[in-house]
XYZ file of N, CA and C in Angstrom:
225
model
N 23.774 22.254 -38.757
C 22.613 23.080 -38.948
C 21.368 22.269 -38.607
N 20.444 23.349 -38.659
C 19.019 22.485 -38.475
C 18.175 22.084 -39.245
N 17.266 21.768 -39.157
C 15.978 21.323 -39.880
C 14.759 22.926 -40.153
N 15.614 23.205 -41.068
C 14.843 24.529 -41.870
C 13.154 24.908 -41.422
N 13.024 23.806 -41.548
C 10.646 24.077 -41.569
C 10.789 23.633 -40.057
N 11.252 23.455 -39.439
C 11.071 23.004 -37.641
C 11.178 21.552 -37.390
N 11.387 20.963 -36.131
C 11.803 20.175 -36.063
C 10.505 18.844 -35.857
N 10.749 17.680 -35.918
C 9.961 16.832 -36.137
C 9.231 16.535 -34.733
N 8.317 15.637 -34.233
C 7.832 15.866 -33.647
C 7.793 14.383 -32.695
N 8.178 14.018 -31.862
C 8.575 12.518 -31.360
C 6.951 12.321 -31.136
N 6.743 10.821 -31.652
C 5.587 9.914 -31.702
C 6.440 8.756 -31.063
N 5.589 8.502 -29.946
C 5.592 7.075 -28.823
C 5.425 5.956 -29.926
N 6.104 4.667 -29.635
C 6.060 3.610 -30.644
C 4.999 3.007 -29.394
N 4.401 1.827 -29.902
C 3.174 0.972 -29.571
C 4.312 -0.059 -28.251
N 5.628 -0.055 -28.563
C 6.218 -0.859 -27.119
C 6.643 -0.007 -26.148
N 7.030 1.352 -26.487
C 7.273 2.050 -25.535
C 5.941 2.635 -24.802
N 4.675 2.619 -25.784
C 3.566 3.604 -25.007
C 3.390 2.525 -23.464
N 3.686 1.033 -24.397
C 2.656 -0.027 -23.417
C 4.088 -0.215 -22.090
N 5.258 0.105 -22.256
C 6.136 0.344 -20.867
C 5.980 1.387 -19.724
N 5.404 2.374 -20.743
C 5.098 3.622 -20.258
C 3.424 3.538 -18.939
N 2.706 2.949 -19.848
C 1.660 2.473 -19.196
C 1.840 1.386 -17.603
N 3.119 0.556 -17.860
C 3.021 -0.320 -17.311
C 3.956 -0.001 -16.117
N 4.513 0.838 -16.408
C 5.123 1.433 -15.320
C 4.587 2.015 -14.240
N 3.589 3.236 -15.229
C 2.632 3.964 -14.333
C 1.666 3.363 -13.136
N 1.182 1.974 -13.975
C 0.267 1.285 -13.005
C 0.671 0.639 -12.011
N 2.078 -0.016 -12.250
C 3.067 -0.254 -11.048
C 3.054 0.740 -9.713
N 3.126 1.862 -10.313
C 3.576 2.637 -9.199
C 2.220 3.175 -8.580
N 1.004 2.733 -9.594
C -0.005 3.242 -8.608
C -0.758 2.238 -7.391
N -0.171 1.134 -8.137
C -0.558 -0.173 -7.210
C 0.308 -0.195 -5.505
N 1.686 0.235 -5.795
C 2.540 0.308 -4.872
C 2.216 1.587 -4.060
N 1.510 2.375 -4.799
C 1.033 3.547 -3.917
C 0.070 3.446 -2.870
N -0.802 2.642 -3.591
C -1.750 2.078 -3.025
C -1.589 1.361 -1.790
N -0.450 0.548 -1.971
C -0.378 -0.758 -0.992
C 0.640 0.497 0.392
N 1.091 1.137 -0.235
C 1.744 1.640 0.742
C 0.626 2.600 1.992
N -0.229 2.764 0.631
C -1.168 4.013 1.580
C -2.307 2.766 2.406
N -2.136 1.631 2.345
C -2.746 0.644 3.294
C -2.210 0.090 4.277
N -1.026 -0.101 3.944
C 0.063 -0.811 5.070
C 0.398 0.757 6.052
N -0.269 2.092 5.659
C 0.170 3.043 6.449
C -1.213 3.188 7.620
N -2.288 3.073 6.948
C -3.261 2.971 7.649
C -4.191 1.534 8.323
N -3.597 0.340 7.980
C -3.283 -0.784 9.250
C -2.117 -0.264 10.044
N -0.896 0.032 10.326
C -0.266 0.661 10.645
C -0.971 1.726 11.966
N -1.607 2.331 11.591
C -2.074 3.678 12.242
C -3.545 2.845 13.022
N -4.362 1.930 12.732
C -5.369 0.981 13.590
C -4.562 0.892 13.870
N -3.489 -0.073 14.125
C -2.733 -1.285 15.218
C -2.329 -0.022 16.356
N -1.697 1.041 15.942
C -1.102 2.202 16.839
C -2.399 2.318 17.839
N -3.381 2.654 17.406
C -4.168 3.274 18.212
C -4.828 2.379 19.190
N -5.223 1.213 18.414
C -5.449 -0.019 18.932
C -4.634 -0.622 20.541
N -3.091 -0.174 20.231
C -2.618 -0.379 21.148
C -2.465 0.437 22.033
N -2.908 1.922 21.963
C -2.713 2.774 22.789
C -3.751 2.736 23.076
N -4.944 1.921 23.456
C -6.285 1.563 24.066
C -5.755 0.597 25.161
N -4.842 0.287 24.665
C -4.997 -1.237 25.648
C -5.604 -2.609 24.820
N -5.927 -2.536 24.082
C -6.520 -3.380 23.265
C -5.905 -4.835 22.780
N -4.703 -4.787 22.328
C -3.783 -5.259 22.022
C -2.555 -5.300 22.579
N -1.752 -6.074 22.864
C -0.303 -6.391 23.741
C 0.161 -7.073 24.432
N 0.838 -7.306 25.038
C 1.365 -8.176 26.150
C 0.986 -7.992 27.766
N -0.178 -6.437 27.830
C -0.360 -6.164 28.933
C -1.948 -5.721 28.346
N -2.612 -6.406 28.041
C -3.642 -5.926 27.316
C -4.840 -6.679 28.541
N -5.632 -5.935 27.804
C -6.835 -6.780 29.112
C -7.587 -7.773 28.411
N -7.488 -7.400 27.638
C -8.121 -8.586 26.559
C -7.120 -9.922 26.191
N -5.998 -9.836 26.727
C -4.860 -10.645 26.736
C -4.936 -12.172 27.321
N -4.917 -13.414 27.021
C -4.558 -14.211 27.880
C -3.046 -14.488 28.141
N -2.434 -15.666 28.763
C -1.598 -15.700 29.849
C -0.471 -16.009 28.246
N 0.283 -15.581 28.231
C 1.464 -16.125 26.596
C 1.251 -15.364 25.589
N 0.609 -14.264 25.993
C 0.338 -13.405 25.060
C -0.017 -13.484 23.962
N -1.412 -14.811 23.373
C -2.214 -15.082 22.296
C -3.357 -13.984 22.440
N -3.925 -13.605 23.463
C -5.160 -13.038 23.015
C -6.348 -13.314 22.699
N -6.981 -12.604 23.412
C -8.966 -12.517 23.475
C -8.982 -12.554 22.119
N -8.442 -11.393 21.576
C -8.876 -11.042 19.978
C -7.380 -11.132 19.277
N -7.607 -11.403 17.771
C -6.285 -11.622 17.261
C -6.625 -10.494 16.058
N -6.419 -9.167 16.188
C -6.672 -8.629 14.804
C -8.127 -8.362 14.294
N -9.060 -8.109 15.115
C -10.365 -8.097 14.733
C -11.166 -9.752 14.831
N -10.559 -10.367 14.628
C -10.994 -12.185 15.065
C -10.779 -12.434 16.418
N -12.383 -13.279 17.023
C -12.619 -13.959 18.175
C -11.799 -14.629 17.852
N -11.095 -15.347 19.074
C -10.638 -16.831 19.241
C -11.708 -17.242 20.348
N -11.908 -18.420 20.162
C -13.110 -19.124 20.842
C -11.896 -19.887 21.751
């Protein structure tokens, strides 16, 4: 049988709230990093569909180091 007057009511303990928390921020950090590594990702794409960057790039020297490395002169 049950609990006559209704049933009790679950209260988070102080180690589970702070797992709970720590989880969440995990995954917003990783969200994060993902939604950056998607949009360097998406520069480098476009970047290279300029010509900008590559092994046939015009900005290229001879061994394929490069005028520019990533937004940085090389002198």
């Amino acid at each position: 049988m049950g609990n006559l007057f209704g049933s009790t009511k679950y209260t988070e303990s102080e180690s589970e709230k702070q797992l709970r928390l720590d989880r969440e921020k995990k995954l917003a950090d990783e969200k994060a990093e993902q939604e950056r590594l998607a949009a360097e990702e998406e520069k480098r794409k476009k970047r290279f569909a300029k010509g900008m960057i590559g092994m046939r790039s015009l900005f290229s020297r001879a061994g394929g180091r490069g005028f520019y490395a990533e937004g940085k002169e090389i002198e």
